[in-house]
Amino acid sequence: SKGKSIYHANCISCHNNDPQKKGAIGPIVFGSSKELLSTKLNFGKYPEDYIPKRNTKIMPLMSHLDNQIMNLYVFLNTKN
């Protein structure tokens, strides 16, 4: 799937190879909403009323993935 390829190329260095598990730096991302993905990747912020899983602010902006958010969302919301 496209989303899996995007995740493996851009996310697993901090998040786990399995998005349902904690990563070395990043939290579990399985089940992330489109709004969370878009806001965090493009602006480095969380959606209003979202409670972050970690309080760090080390995730880099990844606005180059904006046109792939739907593919990433599908991957992160499909049980493997």
PDB file of N, CA and C in Angstrom:
ATOM      1  N   SER A   1       0.830  -1.187   0.000  1.00  0.00           N
ATOM      2  CA  SER A   1       0.000   0.000   0.000  1.00  0.00           C
ATOM      3  C   SER A   1       0.874   1.250   0.000  1.00  0.00           C
ATOM      4  N   LYS A   2       0.362   2.305  -0.567  1.00  0.00           N
ATOM      5  CA  LYS A   2       1.104   3.564  -0.617  1.00  0.00           C
ATOM      6  C   LYS A   2       1.381   4.096   0.774  1.00  0.00           C
ATOM      7  N   GLY A   3       0.379   4.032   1.646  1.00  0.00           N
ATOM      8  CA  GLY A   3       0.534   4.539   3.006  1.00  0.00           C
ATOM      9  C   GLY A   3       1.623   3.821   3.777  1.00  0.00           C
ATOM     10  N   LYS A   4       1.720   2.521   3.587  1.00  0.00           N
ATOM     11  CA  LYS A   4       2.757   1.744   4.261  1.00  0.00           C
ATOM     12  C   LYS A   4       4.138   2.174   3.774  1.00  0.00           C
ATOM     13  N   SER A   5       4.286   2.364   2.478  1.00  0.00           N
ATOM     14  CA  SER A   5       5.568   2.807   1.925  1.00  0.00           C
ATOM     15  C   SER A   5       5.947   4.188   2.446  1.00  0.00           C
ATOM     16  N   ILE A   6       4.976   5.080   2.515  1.00  0.00           N
ATOM     17  CA  ILE A   6       5.217   6.430   3.032  1.00  0.00           C
ATOM     18  C   ILE A   6       5.641   6.366   4.493  1.00  0.00           C
ATOM     19  N   TYR A   7       4.927   5.568   5.273  1.00  0.00           N
ATOM     20  CA  TYR A   7       5.235   5.408   6.699  1.00  0.00           C
ATOM     21  C   TYR A   7       6.653   4.861   6.885  1.00  0.00           C
ATOM     22  N   HIS A   8       6.995   3.825   6.157  1.00  0.00           N
ATOM     23  CA  HIS A   8       8.315   3.207   6.300  1.00  0.00           C
ATOM     24  C   HIS A   8       9.439   4.141   5.834  1.00  0.00           C
ATOM     25  N   ALA A   9       9.182   4.951   4.837  1.00  0.00           N
ATOM     26  CA  ALA A   9      10.216   5.854   4.331  1.00  0.00           C
ATOM     27  C   ALA A   9      10.412   7.095   5.204  1.00  0.00           C
ATOM     28  N   ASN A  10       9.375   7.496   5.947  1.00  0.00           N
ATOM     29  CA  ASN A  10       9.437   8.769   6.654  1.00  0.00           C
ATOM     30  C   ASN A  10       9.256   8.709   8.165  1.00  0.00           C
ATOM     31  N   CYS A  11       8.681   7.651   8.683  1.00  0.00           N
ATOM     32  CA  CYS A  11       8.237   7.674  10.080  1.00  0.00           C
ATOM     33  C   CYS A  11       8.947   6.697  11.016  1.00  0.00           C
ATOM     34  N   ILE A  12       9.419   5.580  10.492  1.00  0.00           N
ATOM     35  CA  ILE A  12       9.924   4.543  11.398  1.00  0.00           C
ATOM     36  C   ILE A  12      11.249   4.860  12.062  1.00  0.00           C
ATOM     37  N   SER A  13      11.921   5.916  11.623  1.00  0.00           N
ATOM     38  CA  SER A  13      13.154   6.274  12.326  1.00  0.00           C
ATOM     39  C   SER A  13      12.854   6.737  13.752  1.00  0.00           C
ATOM     40  N   CYS A  14      11.658   7.244  13.980  1.00  0.00           N
ATOM     41  CA  CYS A  14      11.254   7.672  15.333  1.00  0.00           C
ATOM     42  C   CYS A  14      10.119   6.816  15.885  1.00  0.00           C
ATOM     43  N   HIS A  15       9.177   6.466  15.021  1.00  0.00           N
ATOM     44  CA  HIS A  15       8.042   5.633  15.424  1.00  0.00           C
ATOM     45  C   HIS A  15       8.378   4.185  15.105  1.00  0.00           C
ATOM     46  N   ASN A  16       7.685   3.281  15.711  1.00  0.00           N
ATOM     47  CA  ASN A  16       7.943   1.853  15.541  1.00  0.00           C
ATOM     48  C   ASN A  16       7.611   1.391  14.124  1.00  0.00           C
ATOM     49  N   ASN A  17       8.286   0.357  13.669  1.00  0.00           N
ATOM     50  CA  ASN A  17       7.964  -0.296  12.405  1.00  0.00           C
ATOM     51  C   ASN A  17       6.482  -0.694  12.383  1.00  0.00           C
ATOM     52  N   ASP A  18       5.955  -1.067  13.544  1.00  0.00           N
ATOM     53  CA  ASP A  18       4.539  -1.390  13.724  1.00  0.00           C
ATOM     54  C   ASP A  18       3.874  -0.176  14.370  1.00  0.00           C
ATOM     55  N   PRO A  19       3.007   0.548  13.661  1.00  0.00           N
ATOM     56  CA  PRO A  19       2.413   1.768  14.212  1.00  0.00           C
ATOM     57  C   PRO A  19       1.545   1.536  15.450  1.00  0.00           C
ATOM     58  N   GLN A  20       1.282   0.272  15.782  1.00  0.00           N
ATOM     59  CA  GLN A  20       0.503  -0.040  16.977  1.00  0.00           C
ATOM     60  C   GLN A  20       1.385  -0.159  18.223  1.00  0.00           C
ATOM     61  N   LYS A  21       2.704   0.070  18.041  1.00  0.00           N
ATOM     62  CA  LYS A  21       3.652  -0.012  19.156  1.00  0.00           C
ATOM     63  C   LYS A  21       4.415   1.297  19.297  1.00  0.00           C
ATOM     64  N   LYS A  22       4.885   1.575  20.514  1.00  0.00           N
ATOM     65  CA  LYS A  22       5.689   2.760  20.775  1.00  0.00           C
ATOM     66  C   LYS A  22       7.004   2.657  20.023  1.00  0.00           C
ATOM     67  N   GLY A  23       7.496   3.802  19.577  1.00  0.00           N
ATOM     68  CA  GLY A  23       8.784   3.856  18.913  1.00  0.00           C
ATOM     69  C   GLY A  23       9.872   4.290  19.863  1.00  0.00           C
ATOM     70  N   ALA A  24      11.091   4.354  19.366  1.00  0.00           N
ATOM     71  CA  ALA A  24      12.231   4.778  20.179  1.00  0.00           C
ATOM     72  C   ALA A  24      12.051   6.216  20.668  1.00  0.00           C
ATOM     73  N   ILE A  25      11.465   7.056  19.830  1.00  0.00           N
ATOM     74  CA  ILE A  25      11.253   8.458  20.180  1.00  0.00           C
ATOM     75  C   ILE A  25       9.771   8.815  20.146  1.00  0.00           C
ATOM     76  N   GLY A  26       9.081   8.339  19.132  1.00  0.00           N
ATOM     77  CA  GLY A  26       7.681   8.715  18.921  1.00  0.00           C
ATOM     78  C   GLY A  26       6.688   7.748  19.524  1.00  0.00           C
ATOM     79  N   PRO A  27       5.485   8.241  19.784  1.00  0.00           N
ATOM     80  CA  PRO A  27       4.442   7.408  20.384  1.00  0.00           C
ATOM     81  C   PRO A  27       3.752   6.504  19.361  1.00  0.00           C
ATOM     82  N   ILE A  28       2.834   5.706  19.831  1.00  0.00           N
ATOM     83  CA  ILE A  28       1.966   4.908  18.972  1.00  0.00           C
ATOM     84  C   ILE A  28       1.200   5.875  18.076  1.00  0.00           C
ATOM     85  N   VAL A  29       1.155   5.607  16.798  1.00  0.00           N
ATOM     86  CA  VAL A  29       0.441   6.478  15.875  1.00  0.00           C
ATOM     87  C   VAL A  29      -0.749   5.787  15.217  1.00  0.00           C
ATOM     88  N   PHE A  30      -0.952   4.526  15.532  1.00  0.00           N
ATOM     89  CA  PHE A  30      -2.090   3.783  14.989  1.00  0.00           C
ATOM     90  C   PHE A  30      -3.387   4.476  15.406  1.00  0.00           C
ATOM     91  N   GLY A  31      -4.292   4.642  14.474  1.00  0.00           N
ATOM     92  CA  GLY A  31      -5.576   5.259  14.759  1.00  0.00           C
ATOM     93  C   GLY A  31      -5.573   6.779  14.668  1.00  0.00           C
ATOM     94  N   SER A  32      -4.470   7.367  14.218  1.00  0.00           N
ATOM     95  CA  SER A  32      -4.394   8.832  14.108  1.00  0.00           C
ATOM     96  C   SER A  32      -5.436   9.352  13.124  1.00  0.00           C
ATOM     97  N   SER A  33      -6.053  10.470  13.471  1.00  0.00           N
ATOM     98  CA  SER A  33      -7.057  11.086  12.602  1.00  0.00           C
ATOM     99  C   SER A  33      -6.384  11.853  11.463  1.00  0.00           C
ATOM    100  N   LYS A  34      -7.158  12.127  10.411  1.00  0.00           N
ATOM    101  CA  LYS A  34      -6.646  12.941   9.304  1.00  0.00           C
ATOM    102  C   LYS A  34      -6.298  14.336   9.805  1.00  0.00           C
ATOM    103  N   GLU A  35      -7.114  14.867  10.703  1.00  0.00           N
ATOM    104  CA  GLU A  35      -6.855  16.197  11.242  1.00  0.00           C
ATOM    105  C   GLU A  35      -5.533  16.232  12.009  1.00  0.00           C
ATOM    106  N   LEU A  36      -5.275  15.208  12.829  1.00  0.00           N
ATOM    107  CA  LEU A  36      -4.016  15.139  13.569  1.00  0.00           C
ATOM    108  C   LEU A  36      -2.837  15.053  12.607  1.00  0.00           C
ATOM    109  N   LEU A  37      -2.911  14.176  11.639  1.00  0.00           N
ATOM    110  CA  LEU A  37      -1.814  14.013  10.683  1.00  0.00           C
ATOM    111  C   LEU A  37      -1.546  15.314   9.931  1.00  0.00           C
ATOM    112  N   SER A  38      -2.583  15.944   9.433  1.00  0.00           N
ATOM    113  CA  SER A  38      -2.425  17.175   8.668  1.00  0.00           C
ATOM    114  C   SER A  38      -1.847  18.302   9.520  1.00  0.00           C
ATOM    115  N   THR A  39      -2.392  18.491  10.708  1.00  0.00           N
ATOM    116  CA  THR A  39      -1.944  19.587  11.568  1.00  0.00           C
ATOM    117  C   THR A  39      -0.524  19.369  12.057  1.00  0.00           C
ATOM    118  N   LYS A  40      -0.206  18.152  12.459  1.00  0.00           N
ATOM    119  CA  LYS A  40       1.130  17.863  12.996  1.00  0.00           C
ATOM    120  C   LYS A  40       2.188  17.886  11.896  1.00  0.00           C
ATOM    121  N   LEU A  41       1.909  17.271  10.763  1.00  0.00           N
ATOM    122  CA  LEU A  41       2.897  17.211   9.688  1.00  0.00           C
ATOM    123  C   LEU A  41       3.139  18.567   9.037  1.00  0.00           C
ATOM    124  N   ASN A  42       2.090  19.347   8.865  1.00  0.00           N
ATOM    125  CA  ASN A  42       2.210  20.622   8.159  1.00  0.00           C
ATOM    126  C   ASN A  42       2.582  21.811   9.036  1.00  0.00           C
ATOM    127  N   PHE A  43       2.143  21.794  10.302  1.00  0.00           N
ATOM    128  CA  PHE A  43       2.329  22.967  11.154  1.00  0.00           C
ATOM    129  C   PHE A  43       3.063  22.684  12.460  1.00  0.00           C
ATOM    130  N   GLY A  44       3.326  21.410  12.750  1.00  0.00           N
ATOM    131  CA  GLY A  44       4.024  21.054  13.983  1.00  0.00           C
ATOM    132  C   GLY A  44       3.191  21.268  15.229  1.00  0.00           C
ATOM    133  N   LYS A  45       1.884  21.339  15.062  1.00  0.00           N
ATOM    134  CA  LYS A  45       0.977  21.569  16.189  1.00  0.00           C
ATOM    135  C   LYS A  45      -0.031  20.440  16.275  1.00  0.00           C
ATOM    136  N   TYR A  46      -0.787  20.447  17.352  1.00  0.00           N
ATOM    137  CA  TYR A  46      -1.853  19.476  17.534  1.00  0.00           C
ATOM    138  C   TYR A  46      -3.197  20.146  17.290  1.00  0.00           C
ATOM    139  N   PRO A  47      -4.195  19.376  16.858  1.00  0.00           N
ATOM    140  CA  PRO A  47      -5.531  19.949  16.710  1.00  0.00           C
ATOM    141  C   PRO A  47      -6.043  20.461  18.067  1.00  0.00           C
ATOM    142  N   GLU A  48      -6.931  21.418  18.007  1.00  0.00           N
ATOM    143  CA  GLU A  48      -7.520  21.953  19.219  1.00  0.00           C
ATOM    144  C   GLU A  48      -8.196  20.818  19.997  1.00  0.00           C
ATOM    145  N   ASP A  49      -8.061  20.830  21.297  1.00  0.00           N
ATOM    146  CA  ASP A  49      -8.645  19.833  22.211  1.00  0.00           C
ATOM    147  C   ASP A  49      -7.986  18.454  22.141  1.00  0.00           C
ATOM    148  N   TYR A  50      -6.889  18.315  21.384  1.00  0.00           N
ATOM    149  CA  TYR A  50      -6.170  17.045  21.331  1.00  0.00           C
ATOM    150  C   TYR A  50      -5.182  16.995  22.490  1.00  0.00           C
ATOM    151  N   ILE A  51      -5.126  15.867  23.175  1.00  0.00           N
ATOM    152  CA  ILE A  51      -4.172  15.684  24.270  1.00  0.00           C
ATOM    153  C   ILE A  51      -3.002  14.859  23.741  1.00  0.00           C
ATOM    154  N   PRO A  52      -1.803  15.471  23.626  1.00  0.00           N
ATOM    155  CA  PRO A  52      -0.637  14.756  23.095  1.00  0.00           C
ATOM    156  C   PRO A  52      -0.255  13.552  23.966  1.00  0.00           C
ATOM    157  N   LYS A  53       0.265  12.527  23.320  1.00  0.00           N
ATOM    158  CA  LYS A  53       0.733  11.333  24.030  1.00  0.00           C
ATOM    159  C   LYS A  53       2.082  11.581  24.683  1.00  0.00           C
ATOM    160  N   ARG A  54       2.850  12.523  24.128  1.00  0.00           N
ATOM    161  CA  ARG A  54       4.145  12.924  24.683  1.00  0.00           C
ATOM    162  C   ARG A  54       4.247  14.442  24.609  1.00  0.00           C
ATOM    163  N   ASN A  55       4.992  15.026  25.501  1.00  0.00           N
ATOM    164  CA  ASN A  55       5.108  16.478  25.548  1.00  0.00           C
ATOM    165  C   ASN A  55       6.324  17.022  24.806  1.00  0.00           C
ATOM    166  N   THR A  56       7.028  16.190  24.090  1.00  0.00           N
ATOM    167  CA  THR A  56       8.200  16.665  23.353  1.00  0.00           C
ATOM    168  C   THR A  56       7.764  17.436  22.116  1.00  0.00           C
ATOM    169  N   LYS A  57       8.653  18.247  21.615  1.00  0.00           N
ATOM    170  CA  LYS A  57       8.359  19.016  20.398  1.00  0.00           C
ATOM    171  C   LYS A  57       9.481  18.803  19.388  1.00  0.00           C
ATOM    172  N   ILE A  58       9.913  17.548  19.267  1.00  0.00           N
ATOM    173  CA  ILE A  58      11.064  17.266  18.415  1.00  0.00           C
ATOM    174  C   ILE A  58      10.703  16.773  17.018  1.00  0.00           C
ATOM    175  N   MET A  59       9.427  16.518  16.772  1.00  0.00           N
ATOM    176  CA  MET A  59       9.052  16.035  15.444  1.00  0.00           C
ATOM    177  C   MET A  59       9.221  17.143  14.417  1.00  0.00           C
ATOM    178  N   PRO A  60       9.971  16.858  13.356  1.00  0.00           N
ATOM    179  CA  PRO A  60      10.161  17.876  12.317  1.00  0.00           C
ATOM    180  C   PRO A  60       8.900  18.043  11.464  1.00  0.00           C
ATOM    181  N   LEU A  61       8.767  19.197  10.849  1.00  0.00           N
ATOM    182  CA  LEU A  61       7.675  19.395   9.897  1.00  0.00           C
ATOM    183  C   LEU A  61       7.902  18.469   8.707  1.00  0.00           C
ATOM    184  N   MET A  62       6.836  17.951   8.172  1.00  0.00           N
ATOM    185  CA  MET A  62       6.911  17.059   7.009  1.00  0.00           C
ATOM    186  C   MET A  62       5.848  17.458   6.000  1.00  0.00           C
ATOM    187  N   SER A  63       5.817  18.740   5.679  1.00  0.00           N
ATOM    188  CA  SER A  63       4.793  19.250   4.773  1.00  0.00           C
ATOM    189  C   SER A  63       4.902  18.650   3.365  1.00  0.00           C
ATOM    190  N   HIS A  64       6.045  18.056   3.055  1.00  0.00           N
ATOM    191  CA  HIS A  64       6.185  17.382   1.757  1.00  0.00           C
ATOM    192  C   HIS A  64       5.255  16.171   1.643  1.00  0.00           C
ATOM    193  N   LEU A  65       4.682  15.735   2.770  1.00  0.00           N
ATOM    194  CA  LEU A  65       3.760  14.599   2.762  1.00  0.00           C
ATOM    195  C   LEU A  65       2.296  15.022   2.678  1.00  0.00           C
ATOM    196  N   ASP A  66       2.042  16.321   2.553  1.00  0.00           N
ATOM    197  CA  ASP A  66       0.662  16.815   2.574  1.00  0.00           C
ATOM    198  C   ASP A  66      -0.248  16.103   1.578  1.00  0.00           C
ATOM    199  N   ASN A  67       0.243  15.870   0.373  1.00  0.00           N
ATOM    200  CA  ASN A  67      -0.595  15.210  -0.634  1.00  0.00           C
ATOM    201  C   ASN A  67      -0.689  13.693  -0.417  1.00  0.00           C
ATOM    202  N   GLN A  68      -0.043  13.181   0.618  1.00  0.00           N
ATOM    203  CA  GLN A  68      -0.086  11.744   0.926  1.00  0.00           C
ATOM    204  C   GLN A  68      -0.808  11.445   2.248  1.00  0.00           C
ATOM    205  N   ILE A  69      -1.396  12.468   2.851  1.00  0.00           N
ATOM    206  CA  ILE A  69      -2.016  12.281   4.161  1.00  0.00           C
ATOM    207  C   ILE A  69      -3.125  11.232   4.118  1.00  0.00           C
ATOM    208  N   MET A  70      -3.934  11.215   3.079  1.00  0.00           N
ATOM    209  CA  MET A  70      -5.014  10.228   3.001  1.00  0.00           C
ATOM    210  C   MET A  70      -4.443   8.808   2.945  1.00  0.00           C
ATOM    211  N   ASN A  71      -3.381   8.593   2.178  1.00  0.00           N
ATOM    212  CA  ASN A  71      -2.757   7.266   2.116  1.00  0.00           C
ATOM    213  C   ASN A  71      -2.179   6.874   3.477  1.00  0.00           C
ATOM    214  N   LEU A  72      -1.526   7.816   4.131  1.00  0.00           N
ATOM    215  CA  LEU A  72      -0.965   7.562   5.453  1.00  0.00           C
ATOM    216  C   LEU A  72      -2.069   7.279   6.459  1.00  0.00           C
ATOM    217  N   TYR A  73      -3.143   8.046   6.395  1.00  0.00           N
ATOM    218  CA  TYR A  73      -4.296   7.852   7.277  1.00  0.00           C
ATOM    219  C   TYR A  73      -4.877   6.439   7.119  1.00  0.00           C
ATOM    220  N   VAL A  74      -5.071   6.017   5.887  1.00  0.00           N
ATOM    221  CA  VAL A  74      -5.631   4.677   5.635  1.00  0.00           C
ATOM    222  C   VAL A  74      -4.723   3.616   6.242  1.00  0.00           C
ATOM    223  N   PHE A  75      -3.422   3.722   6.021  1.00  0.00           N
ATOM    224  CA  PHE A  75      -2.484   2.750   6.584  1.00  0.00           C
ATOM    225  C   PHE A  75      -2.544   2.735   8.115  1.00  0.00           C
ATOM    226  N   LEU A  76      -2.588   3.915   8.718  1.00  0.00           N
ATOM    227  CA  LEU A  76      -2.559   4.001  10.183  1.00  0.00           C
ATOM    228  C   LEU A  76      -3.889   3.648  10.839  1.00  0.00           C
ATOM    229  N   ASN A  77      -4.903   3.424  10.035  1.00  0.00           N
ATOM    230  CA  ASN A  77      -6.206   3.058  10.565  1.00  0.00           C
ATOM    231  C   ASN A  77      -6.694   1.716  10.074  1.00  0.00           C
ATOM    232  N   THR A  78      -5.770   0.899   9.565  1.00  0.00           N
ATOM    233  CA  THR A  78      -6.081  -0.451   9.098  1.00  0.00           C
ATOM    234  C   THR A  78      -5.264  -1.449   9.894  1.00  0.00           C
ATOM    235  N   LYS A  79      -5.949  -2.370  10.536  1.00  0.00           N
ATOM    236  CA  LYS A  79      -5.216  -3.411  11.296  1.00  0.00           C
ATOM    237  C   LYS A  79      -4.506  -4.305  10.322  1.00  0.00           C
ATOM    238  N   ASN A  80      -3.233  -4.580  10.627  1.00  0.00           N
ATOM    239  CA  ASN A  80      -2.432  -5.440   9.760  1.00  0.00           C
ATOM    240  C   ASN A  80      -2.473  -6.873  10.194  1.00  0.00           C
TER     241      ASN A  80
END
